[in-house]
Amino acid sequence: MIKEQRFDEIHSKPCPNCYICGTQGEILYKGLKDRLFGAPGEWNFKKCPNPGCGLMWLDPMPVKETISLAYTNYYTHLDTDRFSKTWPRSAYNVVKEGYLAHKYSYSKASVPTWKKLLGMLIYLHPGRRADVDFNVMYLPASPQGLLLEIGCGSGQMLKRMQEMGWHVEGVDFDASAVENARKKGLHVCFGTLEAQNYADNHFDVIFMSHLIEHVHDPLKLLREGHRILKPGGQAVLVTPNNESLGHKLFKEAWRGLEAPRHLYLFSLKALKELSQEAGFKVKNLKITVRNARGIYIASRSIQKAAKAGKGEVSVPNPNFQAEIWQFVEWIMCRLDSRLGEELVLFTYK
């Protein structure tokens, strides 16, 4: 068992200026509560007024010594299989297999042409296509490639990538999640990335999904990632987009805020600037609607709970209304590409 010290409350410190450019922040939201997982306290978000930045952050900022209290009931502890073995799921898996063979060359030699053609059907549903792209970390097949997922949680994505031929390792600072990952037979380390003392130029790929917004010193994290990446290696970062359509609609009820766990929320410009400062070269930056369905349902629940004066909320599964919302967001992204829910940054060393 990995032991963690627990505290009774989350301590914080003032954080008036932008982490990236140093500009004094402006209050955007005040008195936010954690209606998802019941972490204590009320929290404020500031936003950088610099048009070349646009970073958002918590002020006051939770300190490292007590932030673990915000993760007591957090979902990285969980290890559930959401997918039933019904015939629609089986049919979807056939389409997905064909798509992955066509676009990313997974099992390409063994997948028949008819499956690859069926895989083209996924282009008819932008949300499902975004899900499948994310589930392989946007990475083409690379037999024997060495992949590190930083912030791997319970290791579900790592296990999938291992089954697809990658050599995988993971690291996470959530003790319960690390234990769940190890039960899958995965090589996952507990603690910060810096504490692992990986060798220089070691990994072919580094993947971070919804991690950088949780980290007190994201520049330090990215610099360490750059150090351990092989020359020519790729780093893929996924994080909430603070300019998304969902944020514009739901404002302080937007699921992506998630105070006090989300310490920083990035704009496209802010994320690009930070990665370049860490030494990475930007290959591509895309904004997707992958998470729009879940964001919509959770944000609606938070909004209703706030109006009713309730504490924690129960978030239902995405419904037809959420499917429509995701499609609307996808249409809006054709008009303004900044409006998707997730930033996906592709960089290399």
Short mmCIF file of C-alpha atoms in Angstrom, two decimals:
data_model
loop_
_atom_site.label_atom_id
_atom_site.label_comp_id
_atom_site.label_asym_id
_atom_site.label_seq_id
_atom_site.Cartn_x
_atom_site.Cartn_y
_atom_site.Cartn_z
CA MET A 1 0.00 0.00 0.00
CA ILE A 2 1.14 3.54 -0.81
CA LYS A 3 0.58 5.86 2.14
CA GLU A 4 -0.47 9.46 1.83
CA GLN A 5 -0.71 12.13 4.49
CA ARG A 6 -4.23 13.58 4.72
CA PHE A 7 -5.34 17.00 5.92
CA ASP A 8 -8.61 18.46 7.23
CA GLU A 9 -8.75 21.45 4.86
CA ILE A 10 -7.14 22.73 1.68
CA HIS A 11 -4.73 25.55 2.43
CA SER A 12 -4.05 28.23 -0.17
CA LYS A 13 -1.86 31.22 -0.97
CA PRO A 14 -2.36 34.43 -3.01
CA CYS A 15 -1.63 34.17 -6.73
CA PRO A 16 -2.45 37.57 -8.26
CA ASN A 17 -0.36 37.46 -11.46
CA CYS A 18 -0.38 35.34 -14.61
CA TYR A 19 1.94 32.33 -14.44
CA ILE A 20 2.98 32.71 -18.09
CA CYS A 21 3.34 36.43 -18.81
CA GLY A 22 3.21 38.00 -15.33
CA THR A 23 0.25 40.28 -16.07
CA GLN A 24 -2.00 41.05 -13.11
CA GLY A 25 -5.14 38.95 -13.39
CA GLU A 26 -8.75 40.08 -13.42
CA ILE A 27 -11.44 38.31 -11.39
CA LEU A 28 -13.64 36.16 -13.60
CA TYR A 29 -15.57 34.04 -11.07
CA LYS A 30 -15.86 34.19 -7.27
CA GLY A 31 -17.03 31.75 -4.61
CA LEU A 32 -17.04 28.57 -6.72
CA LYS A 33 -17.79 25.30 -4.92
CA ASP A 34 -16.86 21.77 -5.93
CA ARG A 35 -20.28 20.36 -6.79
CA LEU A 36 -18.81 17.27 -8.45
CA PHE A 37 -16.63 15.62 -5.81
CA GLY A 38 -17.28 17.64 -2.66
CA ALA A 39 -13.81 19.11 -2.03
CA PRO A 40 -13.96 21.77 0.70
CA GLY A 41 -13.67 25.54 0.23
CA GLU A 42 -14.82 28.29 -2.10
CA TRP A 43 -12.61 29.33 -4.99
CA ASN A 44 -12.01 32.25 -7.36
CA PHE A 45 -10.79 32.17 -10.95
CA LYS A 46 -8.79 34.99 -12.49
CA LYS A 47 -8.05 35.53 -16.17
CA CYS A 48 -5.06 37.17 -17.82
CA PRO A 49 -6.22 40.28 -19.75
CA ASN A 50 -3.21 40.07 -22.08
CA PRO A 51 -4.75 39.28 -25.52
CA GLY A 52 -1.66 37.24 -26.39
CA CYS A 53 -2.16 34.96 -23.38
CA GLY A 54 -5.63 34.45 -21.85
CA LEU A 55 -4.58 32.01 -19.12
CA MET A 56 -7.04 31.36 -16.27
CA TRP A 57 -6.00 30.34 -12.76
CA LEU A 58 -7.15 30.00 -9.16
CA ASP A 59 -6.46 32.88 -6.79
CA PRO A 60 -5.88 32.05 -4.02
CA MET A 61 -4.11 28.90 -5.22
CA PRO A 62 -4.26 25.62 -3.23
CA VAL A 63 -0.82 24.69 -1.89
CA LYS A 64 0.90 21.41 -2.75
CA GLU A 65 0.88 20.15 0.83
CA THR A 66 -2.91 19.95 1.07
CA ILE A 67 -4.17 19.65 -2.52
CA SER A 68 -4.50 15.87 -2.08
CA LEU A 69 -7.72 16.50 -0.14
CA ALA A 70 -9.33 17.64 -3.39
CA TYR A 71 -8.83 14.14 -4.87
CA THR A 72 -10.40 12.02 -2.13
CA ASN A 73 -13.41 11.06 -4.28
CA TYR A 74 -11.91 11.84 -7.68
CA TYR A 75 -12.61 9.48 -10.59
CA THR A 76 -9.00 8.46 -11.28
CA HIS A 77 -9.53 6.06 -8.36
CA LEU A 78 -12.18 4.22 -10.33
CA ASP A 79 -11.66 1.30 -12.68
CA THR A 80 -14.88 0.53 -14.48
CA ASP A 81 -15.77 -0.87 -17.88
CA ARG A 82 -18.38 1.44 -19.40
CA PHE A 83 -18.96 -0.65 -22.48
CA SER A 84 -21.53 -3.43 -22.63
CA LYS A 85 -21.28 -6.39 -25.01
CA THR A 86 -24.52 -5.66 -26.85
CA TRP A 87 -24.77 -6.02 -30.63
CA PRO A 88 -24.62 -2.22 -31.22
CA ARG A 89 -21.35 -2.16 -29.28
CA SER A 90 -20.04 -5.12 -31.28
CA ALA A 91 -20.95 -3.40 -34.55
CA TYR A 92 -19.31 -0.19 -33.37
CA ASN A 93 -16.14 -2.11 -32.52
CA VAL A 94 -16.00 -3.45 -36.09
CA VAL A 95 -16.27 0.08 -37.47
CA LYS A 96 -13.66 1.30 -34.99
CA GLU A 97 -11.25 -1.50 -35.90
CA GLY A 98 -11.53 -0.61 -39.57
CA TYR A 99 -11.00 3.09 -38.87
CA LEU A 100 -7.90 2.45 -36.73
CA ALA A 101 -6.42 0.21 -39.42
CA HIS A 102 -7.09 2.80 -42.11
CA LYS A 103 -5.98 5.95 -40.29
CA TYR A 104 -3.39 4.74 -37.77
CA SER A 105 -2.27 1.37 -39.26
CA TYR A 106 -3.21 -0.66 -36.15
CA SER A 107 -3.52 -4.35 -37.16
CA LYS A 108 -3.45 -3.11 -40.75
CA ALA A 109 -2.23 -6.37 -42.26
CA SER A 110 -4.88 -8.49 -40.55
CA VAL A 111 -7.89 -6.18 -41.06
CA PRO A 112 -9.75 -6.98 -44.30
CA THR A 113 -10.59 -4.29 -46.82
CA TRP A 114 -14.32 -4.45 -46.08
CA LYS A 115 -13.68 -3.51 -42.45
CA LYS A 116 -11.52 -0.59 -43.50
CA LEU A 117 -14.33 0.61 -45.74
CA LEU A 118 -16.82 0.27 -42.89
CA GLY A 119 -14.41 2.29 -40.78
CA MET A 120 -15.18 5.28 -42.97
CA LEU A 121 -18.65 5.41 -41.39
CA ILE A 122 -17.14 6.93 -38.28
CA TYR A 123 -16.54 10.15 -40.21
CA LEU A 124 -20.32 10.62 -40.13
CA HIS A 125 -20.20 11.15 -36.35
CA PRO A 126 -17.53 13.73 -35.41
CA GLY A 127 -17.92 13.02 -31.69
CA ARG A 128 -17.34 9.28 -32.01
CA ARG A 129 -14.42 9.87 -34.33
CA ALA A 130 -12.87 12.21 -31.74
CA ASP A 131 -13.37 9.51 -29.08
CA VAL A 132 -11.53 6.90 -31.15
CA ASP A 133 -8.68 9.27 -31.99
CA PHE A 134 -8.25 10.08 -28.30
CA ASN A 135 -8.38 6.43 -27.24
CA VAL A 136 -5.19 5.73 -29.19
CA MET A 137 -3.65 9.00 -27.99
CA TYR A 138 -3.71 10.30 -31.59
CA LEU A 139 -0.71 8.03 -32.24
CA PRO A 140 -0.08 5.83 -35.31
CA ALA A 141 1.01 2.25 -34.76
CA SER A 142 4.63 1.98 -33.64
CA PRO A 143 5.62 -1.59 -32.71
CA GLN A 144 8.15 -1.58 -29.88
CA GLY A 145 7.78 2.19 -29.36
CA LEU A 146 8.32 3.32 -25.77
CA LEU A 147 5.42 5.39 -24.46
CA LEU A 148 5.15 7.24 -21.14
CA GLU A 149 1.78 8.49 -19.94
CA ILE A 150 2.18 11.18 -17.30
CA GLY A 151 -0.92 11.31 -15.13
CA CYS A 152 -2.05 7.85 -16.22
CA GLY A 153 -4.71 7.41 -13.52
CA SER A 154 -5.82 3.80 -13.19
CA GLY A 155 -4.06 2.87 -16.43
CA GLN A 156 -7.00 2.13 -18.73
CA MET A 157 -5.49 3.97 -21.71
CA LEU A 158 -2.03 2.56 -21.02
CA LYS A 159 -3.40 -0.98 -21.01
CA ARG A 160 -5.11 -0.36 -24.35
CA MET A 161 -1.92 1.00 -25.89
CA GLN A 162 0.04 -1.97 -24.56
CA GLU A 163 -2.43 -4.31 -26.24
CA MET A 164 -1.86 -2.40 -29.49
CA GLY A 165 1.86 -3.09 -29.46
CA TRP A 166 3.42 -0.24 -27.51
CA HIS A 167 5.86 -0.65 -24.64
CA VAL A 168 4.24 1.45 -21.93
CA GLU A 169 5.09 3.06 -18.63
CA GLY A 170 3.11 5.45 -16.47
CA VAL A 171 3.42 7.85 -13.56
CA ASP A 172 0.72 9.42 -11.37
CA PHE A 173 0.55 11.26 -8.04
CA ASP A 174 -2.80 9.67 -7.09
CA ALA A 175 -1.91 6.72 -4.85
CA SER A 176 -5.20 4.83 -5.25
CA ALA A 177 -5.08 5.19 -9.03
CA VAL A 178 -1.50 3.88 -9.13
CA GLU A 179 -2.53 0.81 -7.14
CA ASN A 180 -5.37 0.13 -9.59
CA ALA A 181 -2.98 0.47 -12.53
CA ARG A 182 -0.48 -1.93 -10.99
CA LYS A 183 -3.22 -4.54 -10.57
CA LYS A 184 -3.44 -4.58 -14.37
CA GLY A 185 0.22 -5.59 -14.54
CA LEU A 186 1.34 -2.16 -15.71
CA HIS A 187 4.63 -0.54 -14.79
CA VAL A 188 3.35 2.63 -13.11
CA CYS A 189 5.30 4.79 -10.67
CA PHE A 190 3.86 6.89 -7.85
CA GLY A 191 4.79 10.55 -7.43
CA THR A 192 5.81 13.45 -9.62
CA LEU A 193 7.58 13.07 -12.94
CA GLU A 194 10.70 14.79 -11.62
CA ALA A 195 10.98 12.32 -8.72
CA GLN A 196 11.33 9.33 -11.08
CA ASN A 197 14.80 10.37 -12.35
CA TYR A 198 14.29 9.00 -15.86
CA ALA A 199 17.32 9.02 -18.14
CA ASP A 200 17.83 11.73 -20.76
CA ASN A 201 16.44 11.04 -24.25
CA HIS A 202 14.60 7.91 -23.08
CA PHE A 203 11.03 7.86 -24.44
CA ASP A 204 9.68 7.87 -27.99
CA VAL A 205 6.38 9.44 -26.96
CA ILE A 206 5.06 11.29 -23.93
CA PHE A 207 1.31 11.66 -23.46
CA MET A 208 -0.47 13.91 -20.96
CA SER A 209 -4.26 13.94 -20.87
CA HIS A 210 -6.00 16.42 -18.57
CA LEU A 211 -2.92 16.69 -16.38
CA ILE A 212 -1.28 20.04 -16.99
CA GLU A 213 -4.25 21.93 -15.55
CA HIS A 214 -3.73 20.10 -12.23
CA VAL A 215 -0.03 20.93 -11.83
CA HIS A 216 1.36 23.78 -9.71
CA ASP A 217 4.40 24.32 -11.94
CA PRO A 218 3.45 23.26 -15.49
CA LEU A 219 6.59 24.77 -17.05
CA LYS A 220 8.78 22.61 -14.82
CA LEU A 221 6.73 19.57 -15.83
CA LEU A 222 7.08 20.31 -19.54
CA ARG A 223 10.81 20.94 -19.26
CA GLU A 224 11.28 17.59 -17.54
CA GLY A 225 9.19 15.94 -20.25
CA HIS A 226 11.37 17.56 -22.89
CA ARG A 227 14.53 16.28 -21.18
CA ILE A 228 13.46 12.63 -21.12
CA LEU A 229 12.06 12.61 -24.67
CA LYS A 230 14.27 11.28 -27.46
CA PRO A 231 15.38 13.74 -30.16
CA GLY A 232 12.59 13.71 -32.72
CA GLY A 233 10.24 12.20 -30.15
CA GLN A 234 6.70 13.46 -29.80
CA ALA A 235 4.74 14.85 -26.86
CA VAL A 236 0.93 15.03 -27.00
CA LEU A 237 -0.92 17.23 -24.50
CA VAL A 238 -4.69 17.27 -24.00
CA THR A 239 -6.34 19.86 -21.74
CA PRO A 240 -9.64 21.77 -21.41
CA ASN A 241 -10.06 24.78 -23.66
CA ASN A 242 -10.98 27.90 -21.68
CA GLU A 243 -12.36 29.49 -24.86
CA SER A 244 -14.80 26.66 -25.58
CA LEU A 245 -18.43 27.09 -26.56
CA GLY A 246 -19.43 25.21 -23.42
CA HIS A 247 -17.59 27.73 -21.25
CA LYS A 248 -19.21 30.62 -23.08
CA LEU A 249 -22.66 29.12 -22.50
CA PHE A 250 -22.41 27.84 -18.93
CA LYS A 251 -19.87 30.33 -17.52
CA GLU A 252 -19.35 29.61 -13.78
CA ALA A 253 -21.27 26.31 -14.12
CA TRP A 254 -18.94 25.01 -16.86
CA ARG A 255 -17.71 21.52 -16.00
CA GLY A 256 -14.21 22.37 -17.19
CA LEU A 257 -13.58 24.80 -14.32
CA GLU A 258 -13.48 22.05 -11.69
CA ALA A 259 -12.10 24.12 -8.83
CA PRO A 260 -10.04 23.40 -6.80
CA ARG A 261 -8.39 20.61 -8.85
CA HIS A 262 -7.94 22.68 -12.01
CA LEU A 263 -5.30 25.19 -10.99
CA TYR A 264 -4.80 26.57 -14.51
CA LEU A 265 -7.00 26.59 -17.61
CA PHE A 266 -5.35 27.32 -20.93
CA SER A 267 -6.24 29.16 -24.08
CA LEU A 268 -4.73 28.06 -27.37
CA LYS A 269 -2.18 30.89 -27.23
CA ALA A 270 -1.24 30.24 -23.60
CA LEU A 271 -0.62 26.52 -24.13
CA LYS A 272 1.44 27.09 -27.25
CA GLU A 273 3.56 29.76 -25.53
CA LEU A 274 4.23 27.58 -22.49
CA SER A 275 5.26 24.54 -24.54
CA GLN A 276 7.67 26.59 -26.63
CA GLU A 277 9.19 28.10 -23.50
CA ALA A 278 9.81 24.54 -22.29
CA GLY A 279 11.84 23.82 -25.44
CA PHE A 280 9.27 21.98 -27.57
CA LYS A 281 8.65 22.68 -31.22
CA VAL A 282 4.95 22.88 -32.05
CA LYS A 283 3.93 20.48 -34.81
CA ASN A 284 0.17 21.01 -34.69
CA LEU A 285 -2.55 22.24 -32.37
CA LYS A 286 -6.12 21.10 -32.83
CA ILE A 287 -9.29 21.79 -30.89
CA THR A 288 -11.82 18.95 -30.68
CA VAL A 289 -15.40 18.35 -29.52
CA ARG A 290 -14.53 14.97 -27.97
CA ASN A 291 -15.73 15.79 -24.47
CA ALA A 292 -18.65 18.03 -25.41
CA ARG A 293 -21.41 15.54 -24.53
CA GLY A 294 -20.19 14.87 -21.00
CA ILE A 295 -19.33 18.53 -20.44
CA TYR A 296 -22.85 19.55 -21.45
CA ILE A 297 -24.60 17.09 -19.12
CA ALA A 298 -22.34 17.85 -16.14
CA SER A 299 -22.55 21.61 -16.68
CA ARG A 300 -26.35 21.48 -16.83
CA SER A 301 -26.39 19.51 -13.58
CA ILE A 302 -24.05 21.98 -11.87
CA GLN A 303 -26.15 24.88 -13.13
CA LYS A 304 -29.38 23.37 -11.77
CA ALA A 305 -27.79 22.51 -8.42
CA ALA A 306 -26.44 26.04 -7.99
CA LYS A 307 -29.87 27.54 -8.67
CA ALA A 308 -31.48 25.14 -6.19
CA GLY A 309 -28.81 25.78 -3.56
CA LYS A 310 -27.72 22.14 -3.51
CA GLY A 311 -24.23 20.88 -2.78
CA GLU A 312 -22.90 17.93 -4.76
CA VAL A 313 -24.70 16.84 -7.92
CA SER A 314 -25.36 13.48 -9.55
CA VAL A 315 -24.33 13.61 -13.20
CA PRO A 316 -26.43 11.43 -15.55
CA ASN A 317 -25.08 9.71 -18.64
CA PRO A 318 -25.03 11.71 -21.89
CA ASN A 319 -28.44 11.78 -23.57
CA PHE A 320 -29.82 12.76 -26.97
CA GLN A 321 -29.79 16.44 -26.04
CA ALA A 322 -26.08 16.16 -25.29
CA GLU A 323 -25.51 14.46 -28.65
CA ILE A 324 -27.22 17.39 -30.36
CA TRP A 325 -25.07 19.82 -28.36
CA GLN A 326 -21.89 18.08 -29.45
CA PHE A 327 -22.94 18.27 -33.09
CA VAL A 328 -23.85 21.97 -32.72
CA GLU A 329 -20.43 22.63 -31.19
CA TRP A 330 -18.79 20.79 -34.09
CA ILE A 331 -20.70 22.98 -36.56
CA MET A 332 -19.68 26.12 -34.66
CA CYS A 333 -16.05 24.97 -34.77
CA ARG A 334 -16.25 25.06 -38.54
CA LEU A 335 -16.95 28.78 -38.18
CA ASP A 336 -14.53 29.43 -35.30
CA SER A 337 -12.01 26.66 -34.59
CA ARG A 338 -11.37 27.94 -31.05
CA LEU A 339 -14.76 26.80 -29.72
CA GLY A 340 -14.12 23.07 -29.12
CA GLU A 341 -13.92 21.65 -25.59
CA GLU A 342 -10.38 20.24 -25.73
CA LEU A 343 -7.02 21.55 -26.80
CA VAL A 344 -4.74 18.88 -28.30
CA LEU A 345 -1.15 20.01 -28.73
CA PHE A 346 1.31 17.97 -30.82
CA THR A 347 4.93 18.88 -30.17
CA TYR A 348 8.32 17.33 -30.79
CA LYS A 349 11.90 17.62 -29.57
#
